[in-house]
Amino acid sequence: MLGPTRDTLHFLIVDDDESDIEFVEHALRRIGSSAKVSSVDNGFDALRFLRRESPFEHVDAVDVVLLDISMPRMSGHEVLARIRGDAKLAALPVVMFTSSASDRDVDRAYESEASSYVVKPIDVGEFRAAIESIHSYWSQHCSLPPAS
């Protein structure tokens, strides 16, 4: 069998906004998901986490990344490019989950092989619905590559 079974996904949230991270975690709990959620607040830690480098040597493999674009030190676009440039991570699903609705950001994300691009809704109910849809899509409708 390829990838995780239903509801066992491990999401890595890469976002410097703590409230957005909490909203994602709350939305997943609300739907009764047993998905594991980890988070980091910058791109450098995201890459260390995904590669299981210090201090993340003992973390579980990630199934799907939720990646914000606007972060200090390294943008989500740069993180995506590095993920796609790493042979061990290149197939990892990366959802750009960001507040930017800019056509330029959308185009750049897809040119860099983002798996999908979702604009973070401002309304709490719509935000929750977006997370539920992301979870449903990746846990029930896709065959994921084995976690590395």
PDB file of C-alpha atoms in Angstrom:
ATOM      1  CA  MET A   1       0.000   0.000   0.000  1.00  0.00           C
ATOM      2  CA  LEU A   2       1.281   3.457  -0.825  1.00  0.00           C
ATOM      3  CA  GLY A   3       1.455   6.138   1.810  1.00  0.00           C
ATOM      4  CA  PRO A   4      -0.497   6.508   5.031  1.00  0.00           C
ATOM      5  CA  THR A   5      -3.925   5.176   5.805  1.00  0.00           C
ATOM      6  CA  ARG A   6      -6.914   7.442   6.313  1.00  0.00           C
ATOM      7  CA  ASP A   7      -6.491   9.987   9.123  1.00  0.00           C
ATOM      8  CA  THR A   8      -2.906   9.002   9.909  1.00  0.00           C
ATOM      9  CA  LEU A   9      -1.324  11.794   7.930  1.00  0.00           C
ATOM     10  CA  HIS A  10       1.539  13.783   9.392  1.00  0.00           C
ATOM     11  CA  PHE A  11       1.210  17.439   8.422  1.00  0.00           C
ATOM     12  CA  LEU A  12       4.091  19.862   8.833  1.00  0.00           C
ATOM     13  CA  ILE A  13       2.890  23.457   9.091  1.00  0.00           C
ATOM     14  CA  VAL A  14       5.542  25.994   8.142  1.00  0.00           C
ATOM     15  CA  ASP A  15       4.221  29.366   9.248  1.00  0.00           C
ATOM     16  CA  ASP A  16       5.448  32.188  11.451  1.00  0.00           C
ATOM     17  CA  ASP A  17       1.895  33.066  12.542  1.00  0.00           C
ATOM     18  CA  GLU A  18       1.121  31.116  15.710  1.00  0.00           C
ATOM     19  CA  SER A  19      -2.611  31.815  15.467  1.00  0.00           C
ATOM     20  CA  ASP A  20      -2.768  30.239  11.989  1.00  0.00           C
ATOM     21  CA  ILE A  21      -0.994  27.152  13.315  1.00  0.00           C
ATOM     22  CA  GLU A  22      -3.492  26.938  16.173  1.00  0.00           C
ATOM     23  CA  PHE A  23      -6.425  27.338  13.736  1.00  0.00           C
ATOM     24  CA  VAL A  24      -5.132  24.450  11.617  1.00  0.00           C
ATOM     25  CA  GLU A  25      -4.663  22.222  14.658  1.00  0.00           C
ATOM     26  CA  HIS A  26      -8.123  23.121  15.975  1.00  0.00           C
ATOM     27  CA  ALA A  27      -9.788  22.470  12.614  1.00  0.00           C
ATOM     28  CA  LEU A  28      -8.201  19.019  12.378  1.00  0.00           C
ATOM     29  CA  ARG A  29      -9.266  18.137  15.930  1.00  0.00           C
ATOM     30  CA  ARG A  30     -12.789  19.402  15.227  1.00  0.00           C
ATOM     31  CA  ILE A  31     -13.283  16.964  12.359  1.00  0.00           C
ATOM     32  CA  GLY A  32     -12.045  14.127  14.544  1.00  0.00           C
ATOM     33  CA  SER A  33      -8.868  13.587  12.587  1.00  0.00           C
ATOM     34  CA  SER A  34      -6.080  11.639  14.213  1.00  0.00           C
ATOM     35  CA  ALA A  35      -3.620  13.337  11.882  1.00  0.00           C
ATOM     36  CA  LYS A  36      -0.362  14.308  13.490  1.00  0.00           C
ATOM     37  CA  VAL A  37       0.497  17.984  13.231  1.00  0.00           C
ATOM     38  CA  SER A  38       3.967  19.414  13.682  1.00  0.00           C
ATOM     39  CA  SER A  39       4.972  22.996  13.105  1.00  0.00           C
ATOM     40  CA  VAL A  40       8.000  25.194  12.629  1.00  0.00           C
ATOM     41  CA  ASP A  41       8.087  28.946  12.215  1.00  0.00           C
ATOM     42  CA  ASN A  42      10.749  29.359   9.540  1.00  0.00           C
ATOM     43  CA  GLY A  43      12.088  27.785   6.382  1.00  0.00           C
ATOM     44  CA  PHE A  44      15.453  26.783   7.798  1.00  0.00           C
ATOM     45  CA  ASP A  45      13.801  24.704  10.508  1.00  0.00           C
ATOM     46  CA  ALA A  46      11.365  23.289   7.947  1.00  0.00           C
ATOM     47  CA  LEU A  47      14.227  21.911   5.879  1.00  0.00           C
ATOM     48  CA  ARG A  48      16.020  20.560   8.959  1.00  0.00           C
ATOM     49  CA  PHE A  49      12.752  18.949  10.098  1.00  0.00           C
ATOM     50  CA  LEU A  50      12.073  17.341   6.725  1.00  0.00           C
ATOM     51  CA  ARG A  51      15.650  16.077   6.469  1.00  0.00           C
ATOM     52  CA  ARG A  52      15.586  14.993  10.134  1.00  0.00           C
ATOM     53  CA  GLU A  53      18.666  17.013  10.935  1.00  0.00           C
ATOM     54  CA  SER A  54      19.534  18.336  14.384  1.00  0.00           C
ATOM     55  CA  PRO A  55      17.508  19.044  16.470  1.00  0.00           C
ATOM     56  CA  PHE A  56      14.850  17.044  14.559  1.00  0.00           C
ATOM     57  CA  GLU A  57      16.600  13.664  14.248  1.00  0.00           C
ATOM     58  CA  HIS A  58      13.790  11.736  15.932  1.00  0.00           C
ATOM     59  CA  VAL A  59      10.693  13.208  14.267  1.00  0.00           C
ATOM     60  CA  ASP A  60       8.282  11.113  12.233  1.00  0.00           C
ATOM     61  CA  ALA A  61       8.307  11.405   8.473  1.00  0.00           C
ATOM     62  CA  VAL A  62       6.008  14.077   7.054  1.00  0.00           C
ATOM     63  CA  ASP A  63       3.262  13.247   4.549  1.00  0.00           C
ATOM     64  CA  VAL A  64       2.089  16.747   3.561  1.00  0.00           C
ATOM     65  CA  VAL A  65       3.584  20.208   4.092  1.00  0.00           C
ATOM     66  CA  LEU A  66       1.389  23.296   4.555  1.00  0.00           C
ATOM     67  CA  LEU A  67       3.725  26.125   3.601  1.00  0.00           C
ATOM     68  CA  ASP A  68       3.198  29.847   4.058  1.00  0.00           C
ATOM     69  CA  ILE A  69       4.908  32.207   1.623  1.00  0.00           C
ATOM     70  CA  SER A  70       5.597  35.233   3.830  1.00  0.00           C
ATOM     71  CA  MET A  71       8.162  34.301   6.443  1.00  0.00           C
ATOM     72  CA  PRO A  72      11.298  35.985   7.705  1.00  0.00           C
ATOM     73  CA  ARG A  73      14.753  34.877   6.529  1.00  0.00           C
ATOM     74  CA  MET A  74      13.520  32.408   3.870  1.00  0.00           C
ATOM     75  CA  SER A  75      10.281  32.716   1.938  1.00  0.00           C
ATOM     76  CA  GLY A  76       7.969  29.821   1.263  1.00  0.00           C
ATOM     77  CA  HIS A  77       8.973  30.030  -2.397  1.00  0.00           C
ATOM     78  CA  GLU A  78      12.598  29.456  -1.416  1.00  0.00           C
ATOM     79  CA  VAL A  79      11.643  26.557   0.851  1.00  0.00           C
ATOM     80  CA  LEU A  80       9.616  24.964  -1.950  1.00  0.00           C
ATOM     81  CA  ALA A  81      12.528  25.303  -4.380  1.00  0.00           C
ATOM     82  CA  ARG A  82      14.857  23.600  -1.912  1.00  0.00           C
ATOM     83  CA  ILE A  83      12.371  20.794  -1.268  1.00  0.00           C
ATOM     84  CA  ARG A  84      11.984  20.187  -4.999  1.00  0.00           C
ATOM     85  CA  GLY A  85      15.769  20.322  -5.421  1.00  0.00           C
ATOM     86  CA  ASP A  86      16.353  17.611  -2.799  1.00  0.00           C
ATOM     87  CA  ALA A  87      16.057  14.130  -4.330  1.00  0.00           C
ATOM     88  CA  LYS A  88      14.830  12.655  -1.028  1.00  0.00           C
ATOM     89  CA  LEU A  89      12.077  15.272  -0.621  1.00  0.00           C
ATOM     90  CA  ALA A  90      11.150  16.122  -4.209  1.00  0.00           C
ATOM     91  CA  ALA A  91       7.965  14.011  -4.298  1.00  0.00           C
ATOM     92  CA  LEU A  92       6.651  15.344  -0.978  1.00  0.00           C
ATOM     93  CA  PRO A  93       3.256  17.055  -1.365  1.00  0.00           C
ATOM     94  CA  VAL A  94       3.555  20.762  -0.599  1.00  0.00           C
ATOM     95  CA  VAL A  95       0.413  22.851  -0.269  1.00  0.00           C
ATOM     96  CA  MET A  96       1.081  26.558  -0.380  1.00  0.00           C
ATOM     97  CA  PHE A  97      -1.287  27.737   2.364  1.00  0.00           C
ATOM     98  CA  THR A  98      -0.888  31.471   2.454  1.00  0.00           C
ATOM     99  CA  SER A  99      -2.685  34.785   2.683  1.00  0.00           C
ATOM    100  CA  SER A 100      -1.355  35.965  -0.677  1.00  0.00           C
ATOM    101  CA  ALA A 101      -3.866  35.860  -3.527  1.00  0.00           C
ATOM    102  CA  SER A 102      -1.356  37.480  -5.879  1.00  0.00           C
ATOM    103  CA  ASP A 103      -1.338  35.989  -9.382  1.00  0.00           C
ATOM    104  CA  ARG A 104       2.436  36.325  -9.328  1.00  0.00           C
ATOM    105  CA  ASP A 105       2.707  34.201  -6.163  1.00  0.00           C
ATOM    106  CA  VAL A 106       0.291  31.597  -7.528  1.00  0.00           C
ATOM    107  CA  ASP A 107       2.191  31.363 -10.826  1.00  0.00           C
ATOM    108  CA  ARG A 108       5.552  31.170  -9.094  1.00  0.00           C
ATOM    109  CA  ALA A 109       4.339  28.434  -6.743  1.00  0.00           C
ATOM    110  CA  TYR A 110       3.059  26.252  -9.564  1.00  0.00           C
ATOM    111  CA  GLU A 111       6.167  26.932 -11.665  1.00  0.00           C
ATOM    112  CA  SER A 112       8.139  25.619  -8.670  1.00  0.00           C
ATOM    113  CA  GLU A 113       5.936  22.513  -8.597  1.00  0.00           C
ATOM    114  CA  ALA A 114       3.700  23.242  -5.625  1.00  0.00           C
ATOM    115  CA  SER A 115       1.142  20.470  -5.219  1.00  0.00           C
ATOM    116  CA  SER A 116      -1.610  23.023  -4.713  1.00  0.00           C
ATOM    117  CA  TYR A 117      -2.169  26.634  -3.731  1.00  0.00           C
ATOM    118  CA  VAL A 118      -4.803  27.604  -1.161  1.00  0.00           C
ATOM    119  CA  VAL A 119      -5.427  31.173  -0.038  1.00  0.00           C
ATOM    120  CA  LYS A 120      -6.073  31.321   3.723  1.00  0.00           C
ATOM    121  CA  PRO A 121      -9.613  32.510   4.266  1.00  0.00           C
ATOM    122  CA  ILE A 122     -10.098  35.366   6.723  1.00  0.00           C
ATOM    123  CA  ASP A 123     -13.432  34.048   8.003  1.00  0.00           C
ATOM    124  CA  VAL A 124     -12.909  31.424  10.756  1.00  0.00           C
ATOM    125  CA  GLY A 125     -15.585  29.106   9.374  1.00  0.00           C
ATOM    126  CA  GLU A 126     -14.143  29.287   5.873  1.00  0.00           C
ATOM    127  CA  PHE A 127     -10.636  28.727   7.274  1.00  0.00           C
ATOM    128  CA  ARG A 128     -11.885  25.588   9.036  1.00  0.00           C
ATOM    129  CA  ALA A 129     -13.613  24.400   5.857  1.00  0.00           C
ATOM    130  CA  ALA A 130     -10.408  24.916   3.850  1.00  0.00           C
ATOM    131  CA  ILE A 131      -8.411  22.782   6.302  1.00  0.00           C
ATOM    132  CA  GLU A 132     -11.105  20.113   6.279  1.00  0.00           C
ATOM    133  CA  SER A 133     -10.973  20.055   2.467  1.00  0.00           C
ATOM    134  CA  ILE A 134      -7.182  19.832   2.435  1.00  0.00           C
ATOM    135  CA  HIS A 135      -7.291  16.990   4.954  1.00  0.00           C
ATOM    136  CA  SER A 136     -10.014  15.162   3.055  1.00  0.00           C
ATOM    137  CA  TYR A 137      -8.213  15.494  -0.247  1.00  0.00           C
ATOM    138  CA  TRP A 138      -4.856  14.218   0.985  1.00  0.00           C
ATOM    139  CA  SER A 139      -6.203  11.548   3.351  1.00  0.00           C
ATOM    140  CA  GLN A 140      -9.088  10.102   1.338  1.00  0.00           C
ATOM    141  CA  HIS A 141      -8.644  10.913  -2.322  1.00  0.00           C
ATOM    142  CA  CYS A 142      -4.923  10.645  -3.026  1.00  0.00           C
ATOM    143  CA  SER A 143      -2.309   7.957  -3.103  1.00  0.00           C
ATOM    144  CA  LEU A 144       0.728   9.468  -1.462  1.00  0.00           C
ATOM    145  CA  PRO A 145       4.323   8.451  -1.983  1.00  0.00           C
ATOM    146  CA  PRO A 146       5.807   6.508   0.928  1.00  0.00           C
ATOM    147  CA  ALA A 147       7.145   8.867   3.591  1.00  0.00           C
ATOM    148  CA  SER A 148      10.893   9.140   3.568  1.00  0.00           C
TER     149      SER A 148
END
